[in-house]
XYZ file of C-alpha atoms in Angstrom:
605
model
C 6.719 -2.112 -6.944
C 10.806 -2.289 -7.172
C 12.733 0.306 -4.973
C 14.822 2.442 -6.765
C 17.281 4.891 -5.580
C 19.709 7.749 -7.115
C 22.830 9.991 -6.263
C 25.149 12.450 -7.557
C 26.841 15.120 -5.386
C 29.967 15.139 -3.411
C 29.496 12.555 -0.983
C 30.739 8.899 -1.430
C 27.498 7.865 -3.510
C 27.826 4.319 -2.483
C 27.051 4.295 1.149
C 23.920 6.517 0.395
C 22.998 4.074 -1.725
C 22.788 1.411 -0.110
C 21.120 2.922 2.916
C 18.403 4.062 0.818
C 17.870 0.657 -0.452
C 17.281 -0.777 2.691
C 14.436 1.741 3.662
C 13.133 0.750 0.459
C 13.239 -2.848 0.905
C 9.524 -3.413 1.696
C 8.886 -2.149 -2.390
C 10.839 -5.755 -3.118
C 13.791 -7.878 -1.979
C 13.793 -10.933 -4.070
C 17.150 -9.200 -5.739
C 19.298 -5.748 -5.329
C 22.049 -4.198 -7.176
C 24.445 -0.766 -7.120
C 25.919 0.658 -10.293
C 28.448 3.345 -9.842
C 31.017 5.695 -12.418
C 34.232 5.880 -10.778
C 38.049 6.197 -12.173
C 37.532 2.286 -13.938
C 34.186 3.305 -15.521
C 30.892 1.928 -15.066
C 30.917 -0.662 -11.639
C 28.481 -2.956 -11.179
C 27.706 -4.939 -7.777
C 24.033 -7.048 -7.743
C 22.905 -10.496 -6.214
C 19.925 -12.308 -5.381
C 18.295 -11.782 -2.448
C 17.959 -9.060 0.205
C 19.784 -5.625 0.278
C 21.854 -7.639 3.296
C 23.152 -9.705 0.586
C 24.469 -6.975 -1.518
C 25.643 -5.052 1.158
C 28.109 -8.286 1.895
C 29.609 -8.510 -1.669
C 29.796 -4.618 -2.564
C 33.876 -4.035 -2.247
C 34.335 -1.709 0.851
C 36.610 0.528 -1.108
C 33.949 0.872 -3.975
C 33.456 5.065 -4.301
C 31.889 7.220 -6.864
C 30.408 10.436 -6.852
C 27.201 9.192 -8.652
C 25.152 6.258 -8.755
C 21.896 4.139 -9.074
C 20.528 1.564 -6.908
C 17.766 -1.280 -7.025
C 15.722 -3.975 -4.532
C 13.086 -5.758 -7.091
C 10.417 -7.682 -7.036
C 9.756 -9.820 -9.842
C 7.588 -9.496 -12.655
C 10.169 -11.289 -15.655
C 12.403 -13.661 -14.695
C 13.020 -15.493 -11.267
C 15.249 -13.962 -8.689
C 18.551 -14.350 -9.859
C 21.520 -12.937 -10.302
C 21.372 -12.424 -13.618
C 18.086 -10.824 -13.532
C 19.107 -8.583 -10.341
C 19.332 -4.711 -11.807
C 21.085 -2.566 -12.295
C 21.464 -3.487 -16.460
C 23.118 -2.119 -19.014
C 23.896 -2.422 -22.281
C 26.931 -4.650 -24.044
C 29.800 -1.813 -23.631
C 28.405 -1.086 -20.008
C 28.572 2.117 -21.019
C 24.368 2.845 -19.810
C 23.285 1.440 -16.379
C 19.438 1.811 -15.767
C 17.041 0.371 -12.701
C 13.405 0.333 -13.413
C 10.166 -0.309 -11.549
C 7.056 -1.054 -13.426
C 6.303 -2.577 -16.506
C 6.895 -2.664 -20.156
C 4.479 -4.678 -22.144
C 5.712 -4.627 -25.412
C 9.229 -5.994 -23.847
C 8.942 -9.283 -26.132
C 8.934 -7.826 -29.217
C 11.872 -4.886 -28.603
C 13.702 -8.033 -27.254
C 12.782 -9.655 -30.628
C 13.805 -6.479 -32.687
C 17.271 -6.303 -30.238
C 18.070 -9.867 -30.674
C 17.473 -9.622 -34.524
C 20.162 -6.646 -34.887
C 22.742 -9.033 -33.192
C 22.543 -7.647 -29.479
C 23.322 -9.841 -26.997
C 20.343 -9.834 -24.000
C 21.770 -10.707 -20.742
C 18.615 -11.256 -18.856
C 14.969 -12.478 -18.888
C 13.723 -8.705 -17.820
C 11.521 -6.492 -19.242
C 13.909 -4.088 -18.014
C 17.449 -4.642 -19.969
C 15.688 -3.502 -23.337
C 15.634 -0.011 -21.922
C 19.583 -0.260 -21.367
C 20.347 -1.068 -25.012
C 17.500 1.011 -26.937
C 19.343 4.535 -25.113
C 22.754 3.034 -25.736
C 21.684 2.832 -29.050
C 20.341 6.603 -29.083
C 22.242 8.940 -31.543
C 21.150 11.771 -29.704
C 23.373 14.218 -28.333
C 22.381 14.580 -24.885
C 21.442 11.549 -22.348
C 17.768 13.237 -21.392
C 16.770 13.207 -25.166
C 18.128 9.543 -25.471
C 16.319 8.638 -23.087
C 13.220 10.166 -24.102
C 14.041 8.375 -27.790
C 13.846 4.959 -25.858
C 10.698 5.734 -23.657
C 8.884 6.933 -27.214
C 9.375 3.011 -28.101
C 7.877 1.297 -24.825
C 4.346 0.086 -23.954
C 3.624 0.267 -20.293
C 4.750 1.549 -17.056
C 7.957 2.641 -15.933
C 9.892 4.535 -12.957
C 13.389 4.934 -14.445
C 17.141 6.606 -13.481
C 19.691 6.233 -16.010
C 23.776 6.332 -15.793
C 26.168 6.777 -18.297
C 29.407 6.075 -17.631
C 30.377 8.898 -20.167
C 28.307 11.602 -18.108
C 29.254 10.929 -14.498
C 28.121 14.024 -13.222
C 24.383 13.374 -14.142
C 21.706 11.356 -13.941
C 18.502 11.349 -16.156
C 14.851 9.706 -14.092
C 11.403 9.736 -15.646
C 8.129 8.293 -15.368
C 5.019 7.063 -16.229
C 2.943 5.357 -13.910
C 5.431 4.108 -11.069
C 6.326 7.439 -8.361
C 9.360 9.318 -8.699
C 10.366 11.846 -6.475
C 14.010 14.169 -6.760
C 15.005 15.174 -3.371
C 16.881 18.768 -3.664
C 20.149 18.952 -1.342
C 23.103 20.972 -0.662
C 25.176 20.691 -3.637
C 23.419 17.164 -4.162
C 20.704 15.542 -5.575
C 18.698 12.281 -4.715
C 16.028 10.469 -7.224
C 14.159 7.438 -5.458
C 10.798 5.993 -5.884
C 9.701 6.994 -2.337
C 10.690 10.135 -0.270
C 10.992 6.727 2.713
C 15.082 7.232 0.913
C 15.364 10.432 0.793
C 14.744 12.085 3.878
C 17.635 10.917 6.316
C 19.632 13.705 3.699
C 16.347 16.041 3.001
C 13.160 17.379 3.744
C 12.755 19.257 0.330
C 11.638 17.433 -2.557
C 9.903 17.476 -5.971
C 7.412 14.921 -7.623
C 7.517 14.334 -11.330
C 4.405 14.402 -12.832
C 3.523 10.882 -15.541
C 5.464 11.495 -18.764
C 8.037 13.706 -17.333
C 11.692 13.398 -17.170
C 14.424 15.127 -15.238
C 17.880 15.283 -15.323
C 20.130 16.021 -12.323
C 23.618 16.860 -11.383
C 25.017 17.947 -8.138
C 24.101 21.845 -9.087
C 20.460 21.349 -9.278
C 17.723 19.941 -11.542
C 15.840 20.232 -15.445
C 12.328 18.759 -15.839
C 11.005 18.607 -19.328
C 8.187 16.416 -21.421
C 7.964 13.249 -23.455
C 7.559 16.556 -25.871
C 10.939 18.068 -24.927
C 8.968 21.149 -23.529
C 10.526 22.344 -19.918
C 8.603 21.936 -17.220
C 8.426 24.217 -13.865
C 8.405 22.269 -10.750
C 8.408 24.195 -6.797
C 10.443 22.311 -4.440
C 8.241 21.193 -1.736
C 8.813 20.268 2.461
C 7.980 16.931 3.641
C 6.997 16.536 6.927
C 9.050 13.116 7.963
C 11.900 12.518 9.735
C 14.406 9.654 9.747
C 13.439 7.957 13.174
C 9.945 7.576 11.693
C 12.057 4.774 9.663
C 13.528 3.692 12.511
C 12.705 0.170 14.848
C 12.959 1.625 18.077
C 12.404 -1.020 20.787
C 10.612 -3.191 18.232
C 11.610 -6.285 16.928
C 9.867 -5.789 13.315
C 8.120 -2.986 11.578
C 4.740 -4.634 11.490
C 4.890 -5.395 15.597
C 5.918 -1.180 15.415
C 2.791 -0.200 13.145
C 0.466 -1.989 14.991
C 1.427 -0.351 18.471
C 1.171 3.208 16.533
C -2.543 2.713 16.088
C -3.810 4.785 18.846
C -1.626 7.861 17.673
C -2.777 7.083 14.911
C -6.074 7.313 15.244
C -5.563 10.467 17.240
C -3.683 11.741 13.996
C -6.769 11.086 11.344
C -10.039 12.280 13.897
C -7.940 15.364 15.321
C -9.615 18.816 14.230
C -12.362 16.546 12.082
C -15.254 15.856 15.032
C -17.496 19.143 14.596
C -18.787 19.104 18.308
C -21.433 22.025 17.706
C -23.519 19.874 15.114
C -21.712 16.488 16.400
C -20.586 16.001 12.583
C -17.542 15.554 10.743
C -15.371 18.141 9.349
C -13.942 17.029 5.973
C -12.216 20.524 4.419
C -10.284 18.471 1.864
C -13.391 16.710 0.354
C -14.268 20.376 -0.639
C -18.461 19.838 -0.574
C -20.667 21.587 0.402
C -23.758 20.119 2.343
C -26.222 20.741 -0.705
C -23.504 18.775 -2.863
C -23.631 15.994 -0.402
C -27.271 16.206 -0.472
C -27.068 15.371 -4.171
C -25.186 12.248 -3.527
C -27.445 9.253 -4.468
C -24.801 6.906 -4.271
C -21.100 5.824 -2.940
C -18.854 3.488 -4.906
C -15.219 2.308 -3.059
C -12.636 0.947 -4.583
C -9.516 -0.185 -3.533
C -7.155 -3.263 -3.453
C -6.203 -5.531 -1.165
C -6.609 -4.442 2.538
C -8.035 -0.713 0.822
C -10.847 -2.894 -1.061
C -12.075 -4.356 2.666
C -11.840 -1.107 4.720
C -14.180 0.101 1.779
C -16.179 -2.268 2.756
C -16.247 -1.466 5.853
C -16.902 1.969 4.998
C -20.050 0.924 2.656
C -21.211 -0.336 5.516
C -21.493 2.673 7.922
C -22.364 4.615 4.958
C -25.204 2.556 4.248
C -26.056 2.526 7.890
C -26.204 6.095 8.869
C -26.664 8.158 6.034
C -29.154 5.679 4.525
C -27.450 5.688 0.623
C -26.889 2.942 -1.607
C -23.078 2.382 -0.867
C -20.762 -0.766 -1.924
C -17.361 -1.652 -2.619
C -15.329 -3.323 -5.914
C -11.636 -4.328 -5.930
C -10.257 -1.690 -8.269
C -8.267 -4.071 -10.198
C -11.656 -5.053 -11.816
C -13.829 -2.004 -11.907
C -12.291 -0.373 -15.525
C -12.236 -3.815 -17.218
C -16.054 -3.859 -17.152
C -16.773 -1.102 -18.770
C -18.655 0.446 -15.710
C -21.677 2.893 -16.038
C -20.762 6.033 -14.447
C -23.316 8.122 -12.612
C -22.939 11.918 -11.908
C -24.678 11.599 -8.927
C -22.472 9.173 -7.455
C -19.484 9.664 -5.026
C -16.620 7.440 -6.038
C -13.710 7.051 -3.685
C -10.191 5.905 -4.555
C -8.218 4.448 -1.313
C -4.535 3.527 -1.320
C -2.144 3.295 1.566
C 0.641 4.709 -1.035
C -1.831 6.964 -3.283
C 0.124 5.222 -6.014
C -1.497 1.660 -6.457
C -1.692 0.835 -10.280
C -5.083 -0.600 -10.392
C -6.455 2.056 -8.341
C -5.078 5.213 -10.329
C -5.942 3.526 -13.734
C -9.860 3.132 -12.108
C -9.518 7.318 -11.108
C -8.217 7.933 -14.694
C -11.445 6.023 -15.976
C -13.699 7.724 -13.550
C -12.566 11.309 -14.774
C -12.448 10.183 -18.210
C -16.250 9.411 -17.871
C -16.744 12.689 -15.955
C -17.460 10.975 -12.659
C -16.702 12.608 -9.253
C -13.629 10.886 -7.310
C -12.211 11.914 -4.172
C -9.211 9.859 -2.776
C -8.729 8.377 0.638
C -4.304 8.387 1.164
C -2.150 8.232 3.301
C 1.057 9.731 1.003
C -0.382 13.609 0.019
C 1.335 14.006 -3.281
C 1.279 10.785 -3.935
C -0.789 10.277 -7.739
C -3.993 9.544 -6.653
C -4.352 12.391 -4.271
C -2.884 14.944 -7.314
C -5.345 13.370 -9.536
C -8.456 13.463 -7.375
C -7.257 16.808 -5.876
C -9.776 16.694 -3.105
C -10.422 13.679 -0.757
C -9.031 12.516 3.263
C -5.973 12.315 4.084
C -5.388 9.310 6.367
C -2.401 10.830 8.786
C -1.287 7.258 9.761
C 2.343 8.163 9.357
C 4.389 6.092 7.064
C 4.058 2.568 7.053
C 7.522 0.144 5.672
C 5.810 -3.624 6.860
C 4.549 -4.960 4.108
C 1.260 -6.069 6.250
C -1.771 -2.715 6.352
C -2.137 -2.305 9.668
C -2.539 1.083 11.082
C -3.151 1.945 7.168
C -6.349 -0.601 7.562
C -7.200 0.977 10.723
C -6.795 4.602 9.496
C -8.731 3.935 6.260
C -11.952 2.354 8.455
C -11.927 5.668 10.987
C -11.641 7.995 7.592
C -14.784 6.194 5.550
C -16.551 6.279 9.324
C -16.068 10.331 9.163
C -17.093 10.321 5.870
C -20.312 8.396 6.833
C -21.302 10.137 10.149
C -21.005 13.682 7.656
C -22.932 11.959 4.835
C -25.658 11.065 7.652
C -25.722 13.982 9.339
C -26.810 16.585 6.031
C -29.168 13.803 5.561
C -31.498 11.927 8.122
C -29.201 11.076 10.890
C -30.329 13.055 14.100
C -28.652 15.333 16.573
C -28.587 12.784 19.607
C -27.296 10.154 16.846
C -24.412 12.153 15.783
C -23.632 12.953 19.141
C -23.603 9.283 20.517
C -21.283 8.580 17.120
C -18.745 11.086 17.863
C -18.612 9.944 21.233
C -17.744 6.709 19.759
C -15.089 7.717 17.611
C -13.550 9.596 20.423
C -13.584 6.616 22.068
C -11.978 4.627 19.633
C -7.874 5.455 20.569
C -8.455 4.273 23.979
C -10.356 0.900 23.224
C -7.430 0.137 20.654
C -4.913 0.864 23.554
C -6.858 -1.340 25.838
C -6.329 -4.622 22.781
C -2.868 -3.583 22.181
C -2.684 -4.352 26.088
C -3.788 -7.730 25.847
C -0.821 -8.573 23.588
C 0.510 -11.106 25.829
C -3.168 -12.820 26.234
C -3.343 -12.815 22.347
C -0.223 -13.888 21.487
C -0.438 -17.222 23.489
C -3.917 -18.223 22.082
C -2.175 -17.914 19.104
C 0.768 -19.806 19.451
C -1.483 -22.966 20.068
C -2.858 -22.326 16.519
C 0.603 -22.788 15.196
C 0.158 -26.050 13.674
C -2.971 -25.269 11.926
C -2.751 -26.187 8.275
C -6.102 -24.528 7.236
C -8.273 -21.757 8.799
C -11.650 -20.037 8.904
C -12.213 -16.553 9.494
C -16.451 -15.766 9.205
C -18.826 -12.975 10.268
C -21.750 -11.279 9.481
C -22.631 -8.292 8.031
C -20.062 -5.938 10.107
C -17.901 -8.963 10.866
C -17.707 -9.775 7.259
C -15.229 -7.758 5.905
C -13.235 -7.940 9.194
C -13.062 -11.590 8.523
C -11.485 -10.992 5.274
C -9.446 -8.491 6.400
C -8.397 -11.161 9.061
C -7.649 -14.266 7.082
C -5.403 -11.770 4.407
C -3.220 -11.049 7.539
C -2.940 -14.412 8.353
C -2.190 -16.287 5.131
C 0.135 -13.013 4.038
C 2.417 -12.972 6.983
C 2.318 -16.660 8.253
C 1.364 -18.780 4.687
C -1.075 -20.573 6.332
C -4.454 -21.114 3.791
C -6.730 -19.018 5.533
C -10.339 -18.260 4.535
C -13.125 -15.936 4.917
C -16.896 -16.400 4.931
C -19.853 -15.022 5.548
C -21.625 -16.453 8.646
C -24.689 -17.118 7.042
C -22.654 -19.130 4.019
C -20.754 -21.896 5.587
C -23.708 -24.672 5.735
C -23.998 -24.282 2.056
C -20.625 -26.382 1.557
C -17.969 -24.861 3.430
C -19.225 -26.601 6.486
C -18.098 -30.193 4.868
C -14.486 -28.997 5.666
C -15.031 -28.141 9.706
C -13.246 -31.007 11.535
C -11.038 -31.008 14.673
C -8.003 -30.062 12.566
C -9.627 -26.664 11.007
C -9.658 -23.645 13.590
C -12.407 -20.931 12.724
C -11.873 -17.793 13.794
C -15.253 -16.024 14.434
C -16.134 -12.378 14.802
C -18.873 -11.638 16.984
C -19.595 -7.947 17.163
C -22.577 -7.409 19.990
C -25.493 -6.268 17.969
C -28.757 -7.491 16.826
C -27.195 -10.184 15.044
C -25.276 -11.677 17.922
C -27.817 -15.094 18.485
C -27.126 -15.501 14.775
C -23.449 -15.618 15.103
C -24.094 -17.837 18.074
C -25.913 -20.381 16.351
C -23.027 -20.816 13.408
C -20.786 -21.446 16.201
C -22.570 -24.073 17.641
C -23.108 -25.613 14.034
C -19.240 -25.570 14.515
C -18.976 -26.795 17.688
C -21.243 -29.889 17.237
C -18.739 -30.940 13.823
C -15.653 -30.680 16.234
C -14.219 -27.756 14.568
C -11.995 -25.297 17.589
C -13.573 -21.656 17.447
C -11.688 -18.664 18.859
C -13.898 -16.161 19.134
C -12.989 -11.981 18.417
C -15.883 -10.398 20.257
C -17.061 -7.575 22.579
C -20.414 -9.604 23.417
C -21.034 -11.762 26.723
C -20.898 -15.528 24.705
C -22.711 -18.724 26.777
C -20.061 -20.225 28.549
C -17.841 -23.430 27.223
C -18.954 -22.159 23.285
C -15.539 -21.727 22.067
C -12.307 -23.426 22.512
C -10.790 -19.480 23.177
C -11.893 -16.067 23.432
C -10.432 -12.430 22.514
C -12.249 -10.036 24.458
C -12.260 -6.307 23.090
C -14.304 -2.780 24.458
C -17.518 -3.034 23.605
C -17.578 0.024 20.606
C -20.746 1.746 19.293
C -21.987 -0.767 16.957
C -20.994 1.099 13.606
C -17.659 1.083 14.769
C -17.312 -2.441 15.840
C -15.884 -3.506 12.791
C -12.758 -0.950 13.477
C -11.638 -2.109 17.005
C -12.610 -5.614 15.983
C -9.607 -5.970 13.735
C -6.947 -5.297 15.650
C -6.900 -8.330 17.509
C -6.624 -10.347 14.339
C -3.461 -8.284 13.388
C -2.133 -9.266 16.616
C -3.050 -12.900 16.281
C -1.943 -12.888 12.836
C 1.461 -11.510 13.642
C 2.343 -13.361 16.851
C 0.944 -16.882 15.157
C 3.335 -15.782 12.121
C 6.009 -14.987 14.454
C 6.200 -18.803 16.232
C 6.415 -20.233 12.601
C 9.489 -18.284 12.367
C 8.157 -15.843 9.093
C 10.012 -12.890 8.126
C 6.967 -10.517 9.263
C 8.117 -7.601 7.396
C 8.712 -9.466 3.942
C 6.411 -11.681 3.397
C 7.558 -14.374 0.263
C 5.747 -13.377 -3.064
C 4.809 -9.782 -1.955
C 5.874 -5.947 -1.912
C 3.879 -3.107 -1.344
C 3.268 -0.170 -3.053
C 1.789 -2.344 -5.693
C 2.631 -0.042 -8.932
C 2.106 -3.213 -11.613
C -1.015 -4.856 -12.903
């Protein structure tokens, strides 16, 4: 969840530092810190707030050859100074930053506290700091190992020792690390978004694996002390993907790279001889689909509604039982798990906690998981080792957007395949690839209606309260919808099915509570109509999302998109609401990018 960031090589560390912190400032920013070796030992530089902060108060003639940096977001202690990492131990002597976890924290504070050390902090974190200080061991990798053998829990760590300047030791378990190999330097940082301004070539540790660096090169090993081998590998990302451009935020960017996109995830996957889909990475073969009675998705967050999106089409064209469960809950229920069924794993990242711990369940239990990514050697996607990559290019707002987007078009390849070995006819497939061909162009056309969108929802502004409903394909759109809004602007937004707001929710419809409706143009269209003018008669305003002709004078506003093929409604449908969602968020003023309370890359329970 924190951002984490290393150096040691012959550059000025602390500059590098820094600049990686601030790509990495969407992982966390309620605190950030530097700690650097130079000729006066260990140096230590951290505040509350934003990596802006920090950058203000670190001494511009601060320079060191090695270093470790941090942007957190909270998990012990509130954002404060004190709690800001780097920490170290009572001779500042060991500097570490962590991301993750450690649940058995309390009691090695207990134990630490008993012996007469002095804890600085309310973290988790700081026990790390004093338990390798406290090593005997000769080298800093095997202290460090001695002090991971004692935690509980999850942990993406680099280590400093003021004694060692020319190294640093990293490991994990759980939270991404990734070394990135330059010339006569080394990086460490929890996501390659750091490391490539300096490199394209990098290497992922694997969980339970450490590393130690220096300016030479790199050693991996186990929790076992047994070396590891690890190939270098290229990245293919450049800098300016990082980079604003003419945008004012990175969510306002992300949402205007949808139709590339798009282009990006269906390119080289429409098979236009059997008007399928081409999945390589999935690695089935049609007899293995045919064997498929089922389809379970799980996800979190934005990833749990574009599975439901993607039930939905599944269920609709290749006619299998097909639903979606947050994966934060699915292992706590001690699920049954079928052979025959497909289970998908989606994460923007590929390193969601909640989602890897559900894939580690599933292969426990022998069940068949493919994962849906958009990071390819990310954990999910080494764990699953077959699945669909998303393509959506990387993605720093905090907000899913083209991740959402990318995720929806992936699950609708994966259903138009699924239909096709099945039941789903020739003349079907070809009017569904048509769609999804389509589908770049009608998002173009919505992203050109900006202006029209952003000044309905300006007049929302004031809005304490909102409704988002649809039905059936409009339902998870709605939910979708009212995350965006009460995520970036931190207005109470709520989502319900059409067909559910006259038993109860309809007590709270008055002139101050806007619904936002989504009306795809299907069979259940005079439905949607009639909840709107259950609406209507209690006073309650109703913008309507919709491709469908609606009676004239129904709703206070309308947000006319292309009419899509049906199946794919629920896909071009929610762009709009990122739109209104982000320009309503924008007159209130919110920090778009960082929303309070939030980070992405969610790698804690």
């Amino acid at each position: 969840m924190c951002g984490i960031v290393g150096y040691v090589g012959p550059q000025n560390a602390v500059p590098l530092l820094l600049e990686g912190l601030h790509q990495l400032e969407y992982r966390g920013y309620d605190s950030a810190g530097i700690a650097v070796t130079d000729s006066g030992g260990l140096q230590v530089v951290k505040t509350a707030g934003k990596v802006s902060n920090l950058r203000k108060i670190v001494p511009a003639a601060l320079a060191a050859s090695s270093g470790i940096a941090h942007t957190r977001w909270a998990t012990h202690g509130e954002p404060n100074d004190r709690n800001a990492h780097p920490h170290t131990d009572e001779r500042r002597r060991i500097a570490i930053v962590h991301n993750g976890v450690l649940e058995n924290s309390e009691q090695l504070r207990a134990q630490l506290t008993a012996d007469g050390v002095q804890l600085a902090s309310e973290t988790d974190s700081e026990v790390l700091a004093h338990l390798i200080s406290r090593s005997e061991a000769t080298t800093l990798e095997d202290a460090v190992r001695e002090a991971l053998h004692q935690v509980e829990g999850t942990y993406g760590i680099i280590v400093l020792d003021a004694d060692r300047p020319g190294e640093l030791v990293a490991a994990r378990r759980g939270s991404p690390i990734v070394l990135g190999v330059g010339d006569q330097e080394m990086l460490i940082a929890s996501d390659v978004a750091a490391l490539v301004r300096y490199t394209q070539t990098v290497i992922y540790l694997d969980d339970d694996e450490l590393a130690t660096v220096s300016a030479d090169g790199y050693h991996t090993s186990t929790m076992d002390a047994e070396s590891t081998t690890k190939f270098p590998t290229s990245v293919d990302l450049t800098s300016d993907e990082y980079e604003l451009g003419s945008h004012p935020d990175f969510m306002h960017k992300e949402i205007h790279e949808q139709r590339a996109a798009v282009d990006r995830c269906l390119r080289g996957r429409l098979d236009r001889r059997f008007m399928s889909a081409r999945l390589d990475g999935i690695g089935l073969s049609p007899r293995e689909y045919q064997q498929i009675r089922r389809v379970k998705l799980l996800g979190c967050g934005s990833a749990y509604y574009a599975g439901q999106v993607g039930a939905g089409m599944i269920e609709e064209l290749a006619r299998i039982p097909a639903d979606a469960e947050p994966a934060s809950e699915f292992r706590y229920r001690n699920p049954v798990i079928d052979s025959d069924t497909l289970y998908v794993a989606i994460s923007q990242s590929g390193e969601t906690l909640d989602t890897l711990a559900a894939v580690h369940e599933l292969k426990r239990k022998g069940g068949r998981v493919i994962g849906l990514v958009n990071v390819v050697s990310s954990s999910i996607a080494r764990e699953c080792g077959s699945g669909i990559f998303l393509h959506a290019g990387p993605e720093a707002s905090v907000a899913a957007t083209k991740s959402f987007t990318n995720m929806s078009v992936a699950l609708a390849l994966l259903a138009l395949e699924l239909g096709r070995v099945r039941d789903l006819s020739l003349a079907e497939g070809r009017r569904l690839v048509q769609g999804l061909d389509d589908l770049p162009g009608h998002i173009d056309e919505i992203l050109g209606a900006e202006e029209e969108i952003a000044s309905i929802a300006k007049r929302y502004a004031n809005a304490e309260h909102m409704f988002f409903i649809g039905r059936v394909r409009g339902w998870p759109v709605a939910r979708e919808g009212a995350q965006k809004l009460k995520e970036i602007s931190y207005i109470h937004a709520e989502a319900y099915q059409s067909s559910e707001l006259k038993h109860g929710p309809l007590a709270l419809i008055d002139p101050n509570m806007p619904t936002v409706a989504v009306v795809p143009d299907d069979e259940l269209l005079s439905k949607n109509i009639s909840t709107i003018e259950e609406i209507k008669a209690r006073g309650g305003p109703i913008i309507a999302v919709t491709d469908a002709d609606l009676p004239s004078g129904l709703v206070t506003d309308v947000i006319r998109i292309p009419r899509a093929q049906p199946e794919l409604a629920a896909i071009t449908l929610s762009v709009p609401l990122q739109l209104f969602s982000y320009h309503l968020a924008k007159t209130l003023g919110r920090d778009i990018d960082r929303p309070r309370n939030l980070a992405k890359s969610v790698t804690v329970e």
